[in-house]
XYZ file of C-alpha atoms in Angstrom:
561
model
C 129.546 57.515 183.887
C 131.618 60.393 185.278
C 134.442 59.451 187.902
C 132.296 61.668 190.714
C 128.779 59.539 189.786
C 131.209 56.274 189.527
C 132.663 56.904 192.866
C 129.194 58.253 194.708
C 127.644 54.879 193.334
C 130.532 52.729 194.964
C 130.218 54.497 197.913
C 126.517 53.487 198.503
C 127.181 50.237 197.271
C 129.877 49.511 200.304
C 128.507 50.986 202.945
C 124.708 48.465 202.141
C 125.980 46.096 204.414
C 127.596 48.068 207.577
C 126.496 52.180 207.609
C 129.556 53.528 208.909
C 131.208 50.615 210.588
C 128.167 49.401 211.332
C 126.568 47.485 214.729
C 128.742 44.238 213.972
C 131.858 45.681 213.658
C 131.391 48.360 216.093
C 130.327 45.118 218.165
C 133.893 43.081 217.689
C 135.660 46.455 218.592
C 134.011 46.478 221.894
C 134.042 43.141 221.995
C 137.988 43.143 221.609
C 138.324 45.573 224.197
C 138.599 42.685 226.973
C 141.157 40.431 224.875
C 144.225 42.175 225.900
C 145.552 40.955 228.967
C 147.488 44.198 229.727
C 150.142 46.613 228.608
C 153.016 44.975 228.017
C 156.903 46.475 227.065
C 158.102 48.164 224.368
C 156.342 47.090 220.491
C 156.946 48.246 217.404
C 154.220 47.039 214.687
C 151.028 48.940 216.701
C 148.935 49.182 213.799
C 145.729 49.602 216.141
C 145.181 50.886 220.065
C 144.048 47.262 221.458
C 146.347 45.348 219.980
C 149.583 47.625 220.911
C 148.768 46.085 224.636
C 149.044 42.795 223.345
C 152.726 42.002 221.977
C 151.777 38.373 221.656
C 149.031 38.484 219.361
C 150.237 41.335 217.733
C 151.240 40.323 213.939
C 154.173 42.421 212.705
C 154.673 41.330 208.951
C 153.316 38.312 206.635
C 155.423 37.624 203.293
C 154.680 35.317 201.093
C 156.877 34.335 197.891
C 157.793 31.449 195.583
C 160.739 29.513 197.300
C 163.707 30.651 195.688
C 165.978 27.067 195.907
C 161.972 25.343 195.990
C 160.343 26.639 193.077
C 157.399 23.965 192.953
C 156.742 25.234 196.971
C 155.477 28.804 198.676
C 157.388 30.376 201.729
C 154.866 31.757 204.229
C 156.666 33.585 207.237
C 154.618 35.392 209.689
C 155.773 37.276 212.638
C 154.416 38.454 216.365
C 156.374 40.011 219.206
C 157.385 43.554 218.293
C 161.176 44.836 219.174
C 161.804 42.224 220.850
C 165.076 43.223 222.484
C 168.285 41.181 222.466
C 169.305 39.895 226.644
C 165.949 40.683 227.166
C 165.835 38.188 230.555
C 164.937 36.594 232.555
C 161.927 36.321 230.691
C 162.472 36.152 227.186
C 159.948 35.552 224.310
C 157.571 33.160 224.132
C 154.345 32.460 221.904
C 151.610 32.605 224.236
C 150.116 28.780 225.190
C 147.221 27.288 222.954
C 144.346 27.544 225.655
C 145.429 31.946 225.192
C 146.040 32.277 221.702
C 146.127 30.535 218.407
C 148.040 31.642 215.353
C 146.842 31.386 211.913
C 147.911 31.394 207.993
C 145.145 31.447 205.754
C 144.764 31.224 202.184
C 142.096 32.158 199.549
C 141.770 30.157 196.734
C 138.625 31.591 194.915
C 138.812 34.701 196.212
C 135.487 35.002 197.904
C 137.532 36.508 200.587
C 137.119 33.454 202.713
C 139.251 31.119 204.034
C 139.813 27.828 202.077
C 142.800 26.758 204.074
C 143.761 27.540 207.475
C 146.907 26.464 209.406
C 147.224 27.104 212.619
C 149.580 27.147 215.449
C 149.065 25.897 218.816
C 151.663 26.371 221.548
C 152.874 24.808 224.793
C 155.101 25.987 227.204
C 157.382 23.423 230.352
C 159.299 24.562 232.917
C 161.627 21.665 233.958
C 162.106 23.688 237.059
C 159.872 26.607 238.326
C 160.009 26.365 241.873
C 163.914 26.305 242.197
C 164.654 28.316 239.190
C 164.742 31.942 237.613
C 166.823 31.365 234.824
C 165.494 30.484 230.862
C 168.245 27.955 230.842
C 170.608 26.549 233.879
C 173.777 25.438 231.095
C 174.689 25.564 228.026
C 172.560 24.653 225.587
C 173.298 22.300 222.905
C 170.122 20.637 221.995
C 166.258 21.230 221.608
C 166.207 18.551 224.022
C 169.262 19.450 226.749
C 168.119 19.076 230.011
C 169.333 22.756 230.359
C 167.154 24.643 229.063
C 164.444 25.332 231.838
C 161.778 27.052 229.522
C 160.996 25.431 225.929
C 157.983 25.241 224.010
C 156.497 22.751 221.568
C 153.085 23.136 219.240
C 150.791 21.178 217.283
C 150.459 22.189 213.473
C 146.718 21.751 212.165
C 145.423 22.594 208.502
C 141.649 23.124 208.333
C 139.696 23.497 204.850
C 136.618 25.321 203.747
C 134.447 22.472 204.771
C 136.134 22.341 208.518
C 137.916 19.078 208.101
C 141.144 19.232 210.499
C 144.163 17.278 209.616
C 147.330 17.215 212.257
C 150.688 17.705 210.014
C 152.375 18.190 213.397
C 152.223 17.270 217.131
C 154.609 18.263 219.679
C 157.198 20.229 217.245
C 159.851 21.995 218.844
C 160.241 26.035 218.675
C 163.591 27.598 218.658
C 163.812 29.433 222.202
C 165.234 32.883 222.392
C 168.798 33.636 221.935
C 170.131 34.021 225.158
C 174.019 34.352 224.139
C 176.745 32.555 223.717
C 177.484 31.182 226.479
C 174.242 30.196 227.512
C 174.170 28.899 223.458
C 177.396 28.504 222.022
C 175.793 27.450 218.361
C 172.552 28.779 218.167
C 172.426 27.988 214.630
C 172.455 24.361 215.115
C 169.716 25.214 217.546
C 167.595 26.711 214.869
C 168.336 23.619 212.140
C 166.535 21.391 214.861
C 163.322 23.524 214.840
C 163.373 22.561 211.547
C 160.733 19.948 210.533
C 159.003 17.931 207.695
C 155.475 17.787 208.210
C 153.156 15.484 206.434
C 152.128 16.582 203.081
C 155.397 17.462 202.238
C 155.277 20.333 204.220
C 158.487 21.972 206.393
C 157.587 23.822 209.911
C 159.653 26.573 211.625
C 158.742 28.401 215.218
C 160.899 30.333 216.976
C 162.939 33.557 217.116
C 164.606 35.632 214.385
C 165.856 38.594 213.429
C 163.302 41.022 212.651
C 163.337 41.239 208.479
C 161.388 44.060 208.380
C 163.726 47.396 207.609
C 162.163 51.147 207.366
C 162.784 54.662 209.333
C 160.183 55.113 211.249
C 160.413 58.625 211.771
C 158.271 58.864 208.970
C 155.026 58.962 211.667
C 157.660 62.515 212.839
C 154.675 64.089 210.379
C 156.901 62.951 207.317
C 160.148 63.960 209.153
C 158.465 67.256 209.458
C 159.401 68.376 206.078
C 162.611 67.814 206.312
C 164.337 64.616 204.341
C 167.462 64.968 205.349
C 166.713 62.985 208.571
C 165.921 59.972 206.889
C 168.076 57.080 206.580
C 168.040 54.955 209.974
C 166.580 51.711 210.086
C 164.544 52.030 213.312
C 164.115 47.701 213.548
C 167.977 47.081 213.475
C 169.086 45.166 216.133
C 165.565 43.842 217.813
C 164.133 40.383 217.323
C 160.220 38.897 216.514
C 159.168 35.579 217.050
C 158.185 34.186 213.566
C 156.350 30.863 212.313
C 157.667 30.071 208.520
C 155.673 27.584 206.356
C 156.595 25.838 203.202
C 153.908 24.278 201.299
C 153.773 22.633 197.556
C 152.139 24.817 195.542
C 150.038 22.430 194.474
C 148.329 21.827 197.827
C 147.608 25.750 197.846
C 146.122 25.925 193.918
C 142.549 25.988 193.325
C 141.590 22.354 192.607
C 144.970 21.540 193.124
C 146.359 22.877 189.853
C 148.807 25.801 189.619
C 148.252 26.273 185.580
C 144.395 27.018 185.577
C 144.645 28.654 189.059
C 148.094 30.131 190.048
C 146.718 33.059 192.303
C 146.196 32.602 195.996
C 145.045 35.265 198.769
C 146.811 35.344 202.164
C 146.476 36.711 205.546
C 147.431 35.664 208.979
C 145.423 36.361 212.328
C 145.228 35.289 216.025
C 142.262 34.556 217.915
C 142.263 34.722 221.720
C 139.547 33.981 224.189
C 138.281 36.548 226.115
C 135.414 38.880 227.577
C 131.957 39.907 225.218
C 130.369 42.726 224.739
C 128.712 42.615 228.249
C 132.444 42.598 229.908
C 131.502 38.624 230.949
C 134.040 36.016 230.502
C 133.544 33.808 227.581
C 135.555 30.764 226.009
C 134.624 32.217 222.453
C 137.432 32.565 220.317
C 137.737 36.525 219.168
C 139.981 37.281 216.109
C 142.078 40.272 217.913
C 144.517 40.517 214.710
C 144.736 40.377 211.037
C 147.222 41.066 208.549
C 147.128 41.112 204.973
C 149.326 43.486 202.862
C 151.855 45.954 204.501
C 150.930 49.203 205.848
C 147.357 48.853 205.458
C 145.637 49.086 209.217
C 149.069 51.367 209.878
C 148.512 54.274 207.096
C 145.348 53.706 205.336
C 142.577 52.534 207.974
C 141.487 55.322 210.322
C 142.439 55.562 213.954
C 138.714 55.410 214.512
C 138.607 52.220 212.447
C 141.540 50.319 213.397
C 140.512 47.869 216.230
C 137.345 46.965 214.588
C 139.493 45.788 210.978
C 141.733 43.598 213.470
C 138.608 41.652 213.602
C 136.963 41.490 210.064
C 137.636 38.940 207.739
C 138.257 39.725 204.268
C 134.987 39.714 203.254
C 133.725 41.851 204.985
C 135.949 44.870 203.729
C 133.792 46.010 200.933
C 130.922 46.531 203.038
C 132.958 49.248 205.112
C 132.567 52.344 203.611
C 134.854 54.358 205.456
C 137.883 51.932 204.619
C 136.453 51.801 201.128
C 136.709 55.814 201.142
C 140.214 55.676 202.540
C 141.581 53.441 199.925
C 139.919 55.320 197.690
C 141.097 58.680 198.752
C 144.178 57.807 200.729
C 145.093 60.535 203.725
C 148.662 59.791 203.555
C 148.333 61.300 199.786
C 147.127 64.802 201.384
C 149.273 64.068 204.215
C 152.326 64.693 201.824
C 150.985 67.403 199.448
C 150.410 69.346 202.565
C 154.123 68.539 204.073
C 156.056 68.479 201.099
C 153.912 70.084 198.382
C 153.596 67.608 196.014
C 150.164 67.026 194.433
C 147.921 63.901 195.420
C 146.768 62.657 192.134
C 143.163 63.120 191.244
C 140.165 60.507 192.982
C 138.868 58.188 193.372
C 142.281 55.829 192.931
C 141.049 53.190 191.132
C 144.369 52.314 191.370
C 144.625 51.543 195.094
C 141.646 49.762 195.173
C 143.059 47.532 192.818
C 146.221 46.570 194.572
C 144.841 46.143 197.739
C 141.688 45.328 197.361
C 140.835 42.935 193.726
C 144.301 42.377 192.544
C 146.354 43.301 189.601
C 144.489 42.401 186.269
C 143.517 44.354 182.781
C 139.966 43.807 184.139
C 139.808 44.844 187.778
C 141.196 48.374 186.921
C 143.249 51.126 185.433
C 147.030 49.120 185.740
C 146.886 47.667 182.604
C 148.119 44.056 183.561
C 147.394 40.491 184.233
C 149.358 39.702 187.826
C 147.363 38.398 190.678
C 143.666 39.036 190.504
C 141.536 35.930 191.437
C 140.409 36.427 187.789
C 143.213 34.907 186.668
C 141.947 31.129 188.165
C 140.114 29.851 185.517
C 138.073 27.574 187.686
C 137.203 30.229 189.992
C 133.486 31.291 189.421
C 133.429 34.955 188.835
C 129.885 35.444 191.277
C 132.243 34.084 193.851
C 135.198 36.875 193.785
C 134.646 39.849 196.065
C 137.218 42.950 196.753
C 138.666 42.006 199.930
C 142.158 43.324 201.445
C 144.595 40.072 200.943
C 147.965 39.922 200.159
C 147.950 38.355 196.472
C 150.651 35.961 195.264
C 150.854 34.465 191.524
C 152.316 31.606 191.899
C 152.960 30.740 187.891
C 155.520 33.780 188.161
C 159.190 32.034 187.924
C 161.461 32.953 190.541
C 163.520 36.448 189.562
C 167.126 36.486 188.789
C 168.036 39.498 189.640
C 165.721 40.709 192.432
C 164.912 44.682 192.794
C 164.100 46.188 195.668
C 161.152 48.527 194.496
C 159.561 44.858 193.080
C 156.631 45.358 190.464
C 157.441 48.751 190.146
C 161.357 48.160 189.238
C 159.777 45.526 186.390
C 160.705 42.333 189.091
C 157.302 40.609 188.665
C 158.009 38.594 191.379
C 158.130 41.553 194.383
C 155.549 43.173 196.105
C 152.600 43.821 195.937
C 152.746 40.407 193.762
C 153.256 38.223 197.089
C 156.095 39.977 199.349
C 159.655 38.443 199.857
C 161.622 39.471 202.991
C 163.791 42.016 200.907
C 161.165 44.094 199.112
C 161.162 47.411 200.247
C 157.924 47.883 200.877
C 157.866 51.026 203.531
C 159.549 53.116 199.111
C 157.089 50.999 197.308
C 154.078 52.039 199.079
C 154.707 55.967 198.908
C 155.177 55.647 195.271
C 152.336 53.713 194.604
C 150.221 56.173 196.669
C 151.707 58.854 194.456
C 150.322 57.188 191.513
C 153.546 55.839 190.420
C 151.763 52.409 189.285
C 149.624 54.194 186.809
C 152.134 57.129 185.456
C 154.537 54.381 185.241
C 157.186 56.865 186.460
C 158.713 57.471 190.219
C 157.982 60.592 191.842
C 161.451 61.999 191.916
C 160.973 64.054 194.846
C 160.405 60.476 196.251
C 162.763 58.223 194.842
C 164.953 57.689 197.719
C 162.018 56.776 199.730
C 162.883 56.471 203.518
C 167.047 56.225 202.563
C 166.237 52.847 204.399
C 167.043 49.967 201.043
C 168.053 46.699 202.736
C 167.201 44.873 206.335
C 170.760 45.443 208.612
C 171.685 41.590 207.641
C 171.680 39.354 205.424
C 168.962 36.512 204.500
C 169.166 32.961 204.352
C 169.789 31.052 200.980
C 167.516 28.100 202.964
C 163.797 27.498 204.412
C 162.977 29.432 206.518
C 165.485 32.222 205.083
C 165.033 34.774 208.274
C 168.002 35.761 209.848
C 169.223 34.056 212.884
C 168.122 36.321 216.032
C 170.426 38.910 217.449
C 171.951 38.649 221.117
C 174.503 40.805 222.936
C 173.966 44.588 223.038
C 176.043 47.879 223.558
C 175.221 50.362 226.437
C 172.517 51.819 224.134
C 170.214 48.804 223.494
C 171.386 48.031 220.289
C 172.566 44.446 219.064
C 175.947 43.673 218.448
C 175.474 40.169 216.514
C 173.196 38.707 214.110
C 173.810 36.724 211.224
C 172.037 33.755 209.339
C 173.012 30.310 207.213
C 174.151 31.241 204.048
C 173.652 34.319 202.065
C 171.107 36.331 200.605
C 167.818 34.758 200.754
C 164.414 36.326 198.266
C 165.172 39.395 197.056
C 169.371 38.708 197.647
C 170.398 40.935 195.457
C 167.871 44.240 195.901
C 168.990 43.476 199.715
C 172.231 44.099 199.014
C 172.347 46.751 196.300
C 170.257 49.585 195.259
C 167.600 49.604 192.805
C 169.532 50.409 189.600
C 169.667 53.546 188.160
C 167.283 52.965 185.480
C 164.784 51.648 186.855
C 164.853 54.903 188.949
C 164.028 57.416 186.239
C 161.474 55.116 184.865
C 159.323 52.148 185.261
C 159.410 49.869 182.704
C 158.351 46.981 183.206
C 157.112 44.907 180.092
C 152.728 44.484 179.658
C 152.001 40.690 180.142
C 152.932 38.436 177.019
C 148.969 36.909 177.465
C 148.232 33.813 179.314
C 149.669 31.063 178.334
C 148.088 27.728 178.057
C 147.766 27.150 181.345
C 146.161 30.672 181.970
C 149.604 32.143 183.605
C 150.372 35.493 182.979
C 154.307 35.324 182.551
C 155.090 38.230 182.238
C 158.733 39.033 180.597
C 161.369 42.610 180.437
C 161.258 43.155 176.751
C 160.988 46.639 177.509
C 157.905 47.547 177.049
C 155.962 49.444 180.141
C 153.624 46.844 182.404
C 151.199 50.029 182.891
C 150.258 51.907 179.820
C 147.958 54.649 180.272
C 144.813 54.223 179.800
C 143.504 54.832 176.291
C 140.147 55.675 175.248
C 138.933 52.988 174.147
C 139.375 51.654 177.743
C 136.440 54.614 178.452
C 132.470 54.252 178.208
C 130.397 50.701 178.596
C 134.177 48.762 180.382
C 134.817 51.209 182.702
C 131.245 51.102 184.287
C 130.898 47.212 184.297
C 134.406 47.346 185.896
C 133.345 49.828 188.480
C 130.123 48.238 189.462
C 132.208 44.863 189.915
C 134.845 46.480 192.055
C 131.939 46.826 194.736
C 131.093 43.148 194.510
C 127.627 44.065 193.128
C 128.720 43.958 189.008
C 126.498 41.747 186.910
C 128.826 38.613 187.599
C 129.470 39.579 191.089
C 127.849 39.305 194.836
């Protein structure tokens, strides 16, 4: 089967369900049109028109990596609030109240795209004082619990499972409030160890606000700095703040059937539902998902403007019956964007690639990256009818922890780094052009490339402890910008790509080493002997293989829905 009659045949396979978007998801769009209460200030993260009016439900970043000083646990921090800025009063940040919005984590064990666990956040906000009172706090603050601070919120931590059994792991937790300054908080730190908490199930709970972790130039959307690189090289999110939730769980309470060796690879995502108007424009107490987030950069650079409101409310799914964010995966604009701005060639389509590390997960069977990383395939108690391709962001858990993180993760030969999971140091704004320049198959960087955005490291440090964000900023020059930030200990995941370039080997080439086989657990532990993780593709790799793979990539394969 030729790649055109390979690609023609996906094509009608994903758009069976939904022609175009489709009536249902055309539906939610509209639907989501009422959920925004209004424009707010300034946000960053506006993957989509809706949601760039609602700060508050508006998910900036998900990561999701092995805990570096808790191996046998995951890290799950999520974020909401874009550019938040520092002595932003009197009304700083808050998450908005549980009868508005409810924030979610969810994971994937099977890979059926659905939700097997979901934990969710639910919010309260007192005011001590609201008649007699403007200010966040009327003293200085030295507790969660000082009768000074006017304004605090609390929230109840809930984990629901595939069959829709809720269990409480938290009631009435505290959040860390906004970082007024020091005066108002003269050890904000010891503010932030309070919010804190063990859960049950041996889980620990954070809520409140941090330093944003995320680090690029966005100048980029400047139509690639119109051509010219030399303006790269400013970190546009230095200085601003996001409220974040952070999650540790054991990884065995995240495995398929509760066991890590058989099935180390889990899918996650995090959302927020709000209540708010149908598609008549009537009120309705129904619970809308108005946000979704996955893997970086997806709704911002490879889902259509037309499409973007209407994947803030899909699950995962339902992606493979969307042809036109099939087609954009599979032919990505930003590709063309930069052959036509720079001159450098988009490699050939359909990428076969990209659909594998967004949409199916890295394994020798899903595609052309010749590796076993963090497909659902990999679960051996996951039944292969069950897996669909659905945009998740994939984490094997079996992978040890890395010594010696890189920045440019998988594709610097650090197993452990995005798009395997993403830890808050992976430079994900340089590892997503060079994928999309086919760097994961040639197994080379694009040189004209290398230095990416000239943006290698967030503007502090990490934690070395749960939940590892910075601590927020506060105090600001005449320009906006913050003056102080820093966080408990040093370097947290990915210490040492934040603070040091990718070496200068792994920028000619790629090399990481192809997966030693499972183990006997099913594991792919994957070492550096040297050897490249992504040979190219050989021909006996051709013929009968590549069309099973193909028709399984649409979810309609012979062991597939």
């Amino acid at each position: 089967m030729t790649r055109k009659t390979r690609r023609t045949h996906r094509s009608r396979l994903a758009g069976r369900s939904l022609a175009g978007l489709g009536a249902t998801a055309l539906a939610a769009s509209v639907a989501s049109a009422g959920l925004a209460p209004g424009v707010s200030s300034a946000s960053s993260h506006r993957e989509a028109p809706l949601i760039a009016g609602d700060p508050r439900a508006d998910n900036t970043d998900l990561y999701a990596f092995t805990s570096p000083d808790q191996p046998d646990t995951v890290t799950f921090v999520a974020n909401w609030i874009p550019f938040e800025e520092p002595d932003g009063g009197p009304n700083f940040y808050q998450f908005a109240d549980g009868d508005q919005a409810r924030y979610n984590i969810k994971i994937d064990r099977n890979g059926d795209g659905r939700a097997d666990l979901t934990y969710t956040w639910k919010f309260r906000t007192d005011i001590r004082d609201a008649a007699g009172q403007f200010l966040y706090n009327t003293g200085p603050v030295t507790s969660l619990d000082d009768p000074d601070l006017n304004i605090r919120q609390t929230y109840d931590l809930t984990v629901t499972d595939d069959r829709g059994r809720k269990h409480t792991l938290l009631r009435e937790a505290p959040v860390a409030p906004s970082r007024v300054g020091d005066a108002s908080m003269p050890n904000y730190a010891a503010l932030r160890d309070e919010a804190v908490v063990d859960a049950a199930g041996d889980v620990r709970s954070f809520a409140g606000q941090a330093e944003d972790a995320f680090f690029a130039d966005l100048r980029v959307f400047d139509l690639l700095y119109g051509g010219d690189l030399s303006k790269r090289g400013k970190d546009t999110f230095a200085g601003y703040n996001v409220n974040t939730v952070a999650l540790q769980v054991p990884k065995k309470a995240l495995a398929l059937n509760g066991s890590v060796k058989r099935n180390p690879v889990i899918g996650v995502w995090s959302t927020t539902d709000r209540k708010g108007a149908d598609v008549t424009g009537k009120g309705s107490d129904e619970w809308r998902q108005v946000s979704r987030l996955g893997n970086p950069l997806v709704n911002e650079v490879v889902v259509p403007l037309k499409f973007k409101d209407a994947f803030n409310t899909l699950e995962p799914f339902q992606d493979r019956t969307v042809q036109p964010v099939v087609d954009a995966v599979l032919d990505p604009i930003l590709a063309r964007l930069i052959e036509q701005v720079y001159g450098i060639p988009a490699p050939p389509t359909p990428r076969e690639d990209l659909f594998e590390i967004f949409l199916t997960g890295i394994c020798t069977e899903c595609g052309p990256i010749d590796a076993d990383l963090n497909s659902h395939r990999l679960n051996r108690d996951a039944g292969r009818d069950e897996i669909v391709p659905a945009e998740e962001l994939r984490l094997n858990m079996g992978v040890p922890v890395t010594k010696h993180p890189q920045r440019l993760g998988v594709l610097a030969g650090d197993l452990q780094g995005w798009p395997n999971g993403r830890r808050l140091a992976d430079d994900v704004i340089d590892i997503a052009l060079q994928a999309v320049e086919g760097a994961a198959q040639t197994g080379e960087l694009v040189e004209a490339l290398a230095e990416g955005d000239k943006v290698d490291r967030n503007d502090v440090r990490f934690g070395k402890r749960f939940p590892y964000v910075a601590l927020p900023f506060h105090g600001s020059t005449p320009d906006g910008r913050a003056l102080k930030s820093s966080a408990p200990g040093a370097d947290a995941p990915g210490a040492e790509a934040n603070a040091a370039n990718t070496p200068a080997h792994a920028q000619r080439a790629l090399t990481p080493a192809v997966p030693a086989g499972l183990a006997v657990a099913g594991v792919a532990l994957l070492g550096f002997g040297g050897r490249r993780m992504w040979r190219d593709r050989t021909s006996e790799r051709t013929g009968e293989r590549t069309g099973e793979r193909t028709g399984e990539r649409t979810g309609t394969g012979s062991d597939r829905h």
